[in-house]
CSV table of C-alpha atoms in Angstrom, one decimal:
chain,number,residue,atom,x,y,z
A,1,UNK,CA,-21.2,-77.5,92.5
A,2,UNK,CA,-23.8,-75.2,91.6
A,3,UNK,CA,-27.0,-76.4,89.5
A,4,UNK,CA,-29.6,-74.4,86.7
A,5,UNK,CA,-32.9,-75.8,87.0
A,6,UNK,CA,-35.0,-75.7,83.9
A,7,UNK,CA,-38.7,-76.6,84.3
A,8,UNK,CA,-39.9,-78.5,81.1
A,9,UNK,CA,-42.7,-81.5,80.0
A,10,UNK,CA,-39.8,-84.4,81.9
A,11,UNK,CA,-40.2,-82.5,85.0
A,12,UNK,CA,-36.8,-80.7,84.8
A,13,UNK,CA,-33.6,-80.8,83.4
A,14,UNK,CA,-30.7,-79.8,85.4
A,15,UNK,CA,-26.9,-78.6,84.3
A,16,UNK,CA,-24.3,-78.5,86.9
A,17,UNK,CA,-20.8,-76.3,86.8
A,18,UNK,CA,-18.3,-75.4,89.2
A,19,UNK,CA,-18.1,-72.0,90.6
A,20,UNK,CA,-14.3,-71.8,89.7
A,21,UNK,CA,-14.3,-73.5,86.1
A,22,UNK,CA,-14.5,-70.2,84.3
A,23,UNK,CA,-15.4,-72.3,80.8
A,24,UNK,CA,-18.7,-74.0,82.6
A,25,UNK,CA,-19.2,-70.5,84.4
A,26,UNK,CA,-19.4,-69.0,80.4
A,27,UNK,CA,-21.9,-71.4,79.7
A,28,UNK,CA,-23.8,-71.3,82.2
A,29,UNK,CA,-24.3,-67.2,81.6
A,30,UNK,CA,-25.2,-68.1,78.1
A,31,UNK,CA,-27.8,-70.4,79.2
A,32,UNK,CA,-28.8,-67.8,81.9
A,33,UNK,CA,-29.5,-65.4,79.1
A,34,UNK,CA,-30.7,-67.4,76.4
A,35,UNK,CA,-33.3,-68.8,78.7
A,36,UNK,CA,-34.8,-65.6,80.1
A,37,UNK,CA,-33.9,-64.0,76.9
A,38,UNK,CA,-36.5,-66.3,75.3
A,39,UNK,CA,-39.2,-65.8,78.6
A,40,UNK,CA,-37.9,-67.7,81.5
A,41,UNK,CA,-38.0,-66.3,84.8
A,42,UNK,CA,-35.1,-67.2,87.2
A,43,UNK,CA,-34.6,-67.5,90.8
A,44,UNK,CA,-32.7,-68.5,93.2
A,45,UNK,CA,-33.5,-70.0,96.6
A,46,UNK,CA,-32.5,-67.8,99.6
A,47,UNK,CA,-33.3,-70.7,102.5
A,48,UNK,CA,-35.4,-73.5,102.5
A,49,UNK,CA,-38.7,-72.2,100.7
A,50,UNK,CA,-37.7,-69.1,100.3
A,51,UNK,CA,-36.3,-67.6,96.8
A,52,UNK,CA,-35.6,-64.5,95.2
A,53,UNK,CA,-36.3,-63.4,91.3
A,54,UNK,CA,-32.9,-62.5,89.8
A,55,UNK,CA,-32.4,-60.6,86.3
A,56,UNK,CA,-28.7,-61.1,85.9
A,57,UNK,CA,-26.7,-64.2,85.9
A,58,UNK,CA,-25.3,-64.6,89.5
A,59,UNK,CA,-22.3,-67.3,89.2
A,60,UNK,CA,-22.0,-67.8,93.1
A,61,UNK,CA,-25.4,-68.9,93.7
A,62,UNK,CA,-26.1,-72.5,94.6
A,63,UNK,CA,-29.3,-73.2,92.7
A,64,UNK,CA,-31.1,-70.8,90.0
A,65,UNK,CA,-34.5,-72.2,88.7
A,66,UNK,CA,-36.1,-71.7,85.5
A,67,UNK,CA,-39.8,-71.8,85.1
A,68,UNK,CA,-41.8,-70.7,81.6
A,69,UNK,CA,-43.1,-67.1,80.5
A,70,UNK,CA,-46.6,-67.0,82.5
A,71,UNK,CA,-50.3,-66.5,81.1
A,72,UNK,CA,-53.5,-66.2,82.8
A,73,UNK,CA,-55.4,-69.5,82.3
B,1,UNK,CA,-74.3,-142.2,85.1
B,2,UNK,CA,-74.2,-142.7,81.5
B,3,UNK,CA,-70.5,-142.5,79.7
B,4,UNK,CA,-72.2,-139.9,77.5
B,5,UNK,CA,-73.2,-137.9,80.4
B,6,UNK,CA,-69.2,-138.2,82.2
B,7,UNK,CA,-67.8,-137.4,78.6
B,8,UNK,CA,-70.1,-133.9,78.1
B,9,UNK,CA,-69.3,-133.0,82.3
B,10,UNK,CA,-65.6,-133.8,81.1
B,11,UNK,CA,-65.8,-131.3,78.1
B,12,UNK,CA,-67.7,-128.7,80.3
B,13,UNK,CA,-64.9,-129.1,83.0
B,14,UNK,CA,-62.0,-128.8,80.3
B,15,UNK,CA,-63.9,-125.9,78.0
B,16,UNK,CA,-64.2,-123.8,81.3
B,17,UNK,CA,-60.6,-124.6,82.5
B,18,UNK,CA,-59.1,-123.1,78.9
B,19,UNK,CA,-62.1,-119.8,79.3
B,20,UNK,CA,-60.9,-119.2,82.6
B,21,UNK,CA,-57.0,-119.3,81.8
B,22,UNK,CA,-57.5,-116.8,78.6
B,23,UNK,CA,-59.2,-114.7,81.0
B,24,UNK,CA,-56.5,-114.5,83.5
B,25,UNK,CA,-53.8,-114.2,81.2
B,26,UNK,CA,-56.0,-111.4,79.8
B,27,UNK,CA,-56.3,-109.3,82.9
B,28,UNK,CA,-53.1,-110.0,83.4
B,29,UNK,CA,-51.3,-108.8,80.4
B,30,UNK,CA,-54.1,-105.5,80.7
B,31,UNK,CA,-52.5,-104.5,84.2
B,32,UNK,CA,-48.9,-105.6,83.0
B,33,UNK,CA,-49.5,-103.3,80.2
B,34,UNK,CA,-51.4,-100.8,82.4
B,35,UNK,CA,-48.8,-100.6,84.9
B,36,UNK,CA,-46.1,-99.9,82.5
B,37,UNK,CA,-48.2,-96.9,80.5
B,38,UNK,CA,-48.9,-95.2,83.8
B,39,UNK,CA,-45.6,-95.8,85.3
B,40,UNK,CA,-44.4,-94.0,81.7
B,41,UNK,CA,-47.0,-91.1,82.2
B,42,UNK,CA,-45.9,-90.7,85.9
B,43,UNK,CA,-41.7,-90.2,85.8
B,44,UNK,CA,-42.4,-86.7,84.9
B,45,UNK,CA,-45.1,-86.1,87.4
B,46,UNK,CA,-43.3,-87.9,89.8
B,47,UNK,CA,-39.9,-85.9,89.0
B,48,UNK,CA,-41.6,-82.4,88.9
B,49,UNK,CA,-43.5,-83.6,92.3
B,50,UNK,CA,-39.9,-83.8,93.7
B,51,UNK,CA,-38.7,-80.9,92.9
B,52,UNK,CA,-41.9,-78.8,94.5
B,53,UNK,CA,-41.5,-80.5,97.5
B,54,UNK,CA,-37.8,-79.5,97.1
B,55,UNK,CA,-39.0,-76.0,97.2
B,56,UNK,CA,-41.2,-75.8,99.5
B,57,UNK,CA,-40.7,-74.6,103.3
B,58,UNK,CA,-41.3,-77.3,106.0
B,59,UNK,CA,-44.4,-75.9,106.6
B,60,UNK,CA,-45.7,-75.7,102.9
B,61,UNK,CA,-44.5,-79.3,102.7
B,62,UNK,CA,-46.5,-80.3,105.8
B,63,UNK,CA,-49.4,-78.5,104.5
B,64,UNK,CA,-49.6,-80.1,101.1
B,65,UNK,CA,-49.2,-83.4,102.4
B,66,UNK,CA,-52.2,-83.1,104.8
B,67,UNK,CA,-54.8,-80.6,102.9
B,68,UNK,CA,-53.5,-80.9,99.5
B,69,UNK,CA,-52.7,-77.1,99.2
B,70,UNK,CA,-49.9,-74.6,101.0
B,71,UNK,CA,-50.5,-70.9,101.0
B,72,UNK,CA,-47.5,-68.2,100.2
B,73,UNK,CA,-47.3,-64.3,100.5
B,74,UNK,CA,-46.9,-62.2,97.6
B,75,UNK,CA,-43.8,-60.1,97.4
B,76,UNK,CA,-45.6,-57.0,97.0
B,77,UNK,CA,-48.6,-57.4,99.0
B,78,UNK,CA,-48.0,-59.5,102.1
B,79,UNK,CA,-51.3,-60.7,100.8
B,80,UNK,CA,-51.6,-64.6,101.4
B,81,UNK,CA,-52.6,-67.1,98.3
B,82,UNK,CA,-53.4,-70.2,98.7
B,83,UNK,CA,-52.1,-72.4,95.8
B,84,UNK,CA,-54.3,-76.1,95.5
B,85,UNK,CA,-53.3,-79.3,93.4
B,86,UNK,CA,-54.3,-78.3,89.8
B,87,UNK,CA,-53.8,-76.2,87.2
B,88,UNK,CA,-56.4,-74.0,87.0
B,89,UNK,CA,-58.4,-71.6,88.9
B,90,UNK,CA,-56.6,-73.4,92.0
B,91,UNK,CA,-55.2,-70.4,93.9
B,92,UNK,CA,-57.4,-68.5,96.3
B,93,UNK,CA,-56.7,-65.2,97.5
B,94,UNK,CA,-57.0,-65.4,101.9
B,95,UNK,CA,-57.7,-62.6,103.7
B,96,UNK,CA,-56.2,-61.9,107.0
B,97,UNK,CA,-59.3,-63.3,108.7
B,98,UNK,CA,-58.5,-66.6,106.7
B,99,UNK,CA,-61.7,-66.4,104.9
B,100,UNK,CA,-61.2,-67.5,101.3
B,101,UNK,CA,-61.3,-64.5,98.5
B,102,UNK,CA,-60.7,-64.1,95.1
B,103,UNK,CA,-59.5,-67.0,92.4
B,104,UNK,CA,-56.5,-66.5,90.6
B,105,UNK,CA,-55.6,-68.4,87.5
B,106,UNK,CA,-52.4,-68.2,85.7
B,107,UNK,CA,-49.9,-70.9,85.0
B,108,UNK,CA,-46.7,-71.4,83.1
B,109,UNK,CA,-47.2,-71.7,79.1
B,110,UNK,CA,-46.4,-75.7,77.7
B,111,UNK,CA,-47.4,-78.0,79.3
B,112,UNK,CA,-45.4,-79.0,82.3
B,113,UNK,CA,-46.5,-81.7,85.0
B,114,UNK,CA,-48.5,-80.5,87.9
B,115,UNK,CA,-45.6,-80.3,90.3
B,116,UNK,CA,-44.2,-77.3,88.1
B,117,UNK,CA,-47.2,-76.0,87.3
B,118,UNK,CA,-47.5,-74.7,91.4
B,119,UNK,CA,-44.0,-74.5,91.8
B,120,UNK,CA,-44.3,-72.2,89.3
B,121,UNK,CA,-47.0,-70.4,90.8
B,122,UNK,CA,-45.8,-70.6,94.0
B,123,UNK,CA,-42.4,-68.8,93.1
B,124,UNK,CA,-44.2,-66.1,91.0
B,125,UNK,CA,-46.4,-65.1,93.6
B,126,UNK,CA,-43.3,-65.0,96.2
B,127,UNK,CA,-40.7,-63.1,94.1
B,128,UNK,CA,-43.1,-60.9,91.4
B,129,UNK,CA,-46.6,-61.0,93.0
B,130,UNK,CA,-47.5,-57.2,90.7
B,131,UNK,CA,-45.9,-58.8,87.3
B,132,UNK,CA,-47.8,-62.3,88.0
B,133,UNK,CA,-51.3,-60.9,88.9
B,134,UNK,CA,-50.7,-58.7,85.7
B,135,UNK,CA,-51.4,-61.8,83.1
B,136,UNK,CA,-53.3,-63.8,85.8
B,137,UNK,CA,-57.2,-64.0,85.3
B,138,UNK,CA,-59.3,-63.3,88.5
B,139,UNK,CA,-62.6,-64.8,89.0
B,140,UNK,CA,-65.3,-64.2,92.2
B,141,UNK,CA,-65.6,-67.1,94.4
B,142,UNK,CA,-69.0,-69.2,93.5
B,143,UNK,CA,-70.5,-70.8,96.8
């Protein structure tokens, strides 16, 4: 079961699919691009504490986050 | 002693039993109250809290738990940061001597609770240090 993290004001909200249920895979691409469309960044974790920035919807990984557009404070 | 004297020391007696009862059930309905607004305000904190310390290496995790901070390496760089508990101005540039450098602020826009806010940072730095130091203020360290 693979699992999109988006960060947002509940702490984050999280949608799970299955790698071979190529409905769930579609929507999780649309949500992939709709969310860094509109400024997310996404990544993926590599091993434990280490992730990678990805720009293209990857349907095999385990866990993509989502965290906001960034501005300096 | 007089009967009028028992009856007013009776009265006292009763008047303070009733003040002190209203004040107890006041306190107590504050902290019921109380407990249930900041356990509200806290499920996000507490979820977003979660999910950094999901995140994080072992050592990161360690690290938090005893200074309140964990330091990562930008992507770019190799250069080390060290992200505090906050949301601003809390992540210090180190140089390889481990003295403390620069302050960085930038943070995700909205507002998220403080556990995203450095996961946030902590991910940026690690997988797009040159695009995240691009919007980020920098600021001298005041001693």
């Amino acid at each position: 079961m693979a699992v999109q993290i988006v960060m947002d004001p509940t702490g984050d909200t999280r949608h799970e699919f299955t790698a071979g249920d190529a409905t769930a895979v579609a929507k999780a691409e649309r949500r992939f691009k709709q969310l860094t469309g509109t400024g997310f960044t996404a990544a993926v974790r590599t091993a434990e504490g280490h992730s990678k920035r990805i720009r293209d919807f990857d349907p095999a990984a385990e866990e993509t986050i989502f965290f906001p557009r960034l501005q300096g404070g | 002693m007089s009967s009028d004297c028992l009856l007013t020391a009776a009265t006292f007696s009763v008047l303070l039993c009733a003040l002190l009862t209203a004040a107890f059930d006041l306190v107590e309905l504050r902290t019921r109250r109380g407990g249930r607004i900041a356990s509200q305000r806290s499920k996000p904190e507490q979820k977003a809290d979660a999910l950094l310390k999901e995140w994080l290496s072992p050592e990161q995790r360690a690290a938090l738990e005893i200074y309140g901070h964990f330091e990562v390496s930008g992507s770019h760089t190799g250069k080390r940061y060290r992200i505090r508990r906050g949301r601003n101005m809390n992540i210090d540039e180190v140089s390889k001597e481990g003295d403390l450098g620069p302050v960085w602020c930038f943070g995700p826009v909205g507002h998220l609770p403080l556990g995203d806010v450095m996961l946030a940072q902590k991910l940026a730095l690690e997988t797009d240090e040159q695009a995240t130091l691009a919007v980020a203020n920098r600021s001298r360290r005041r001693y």
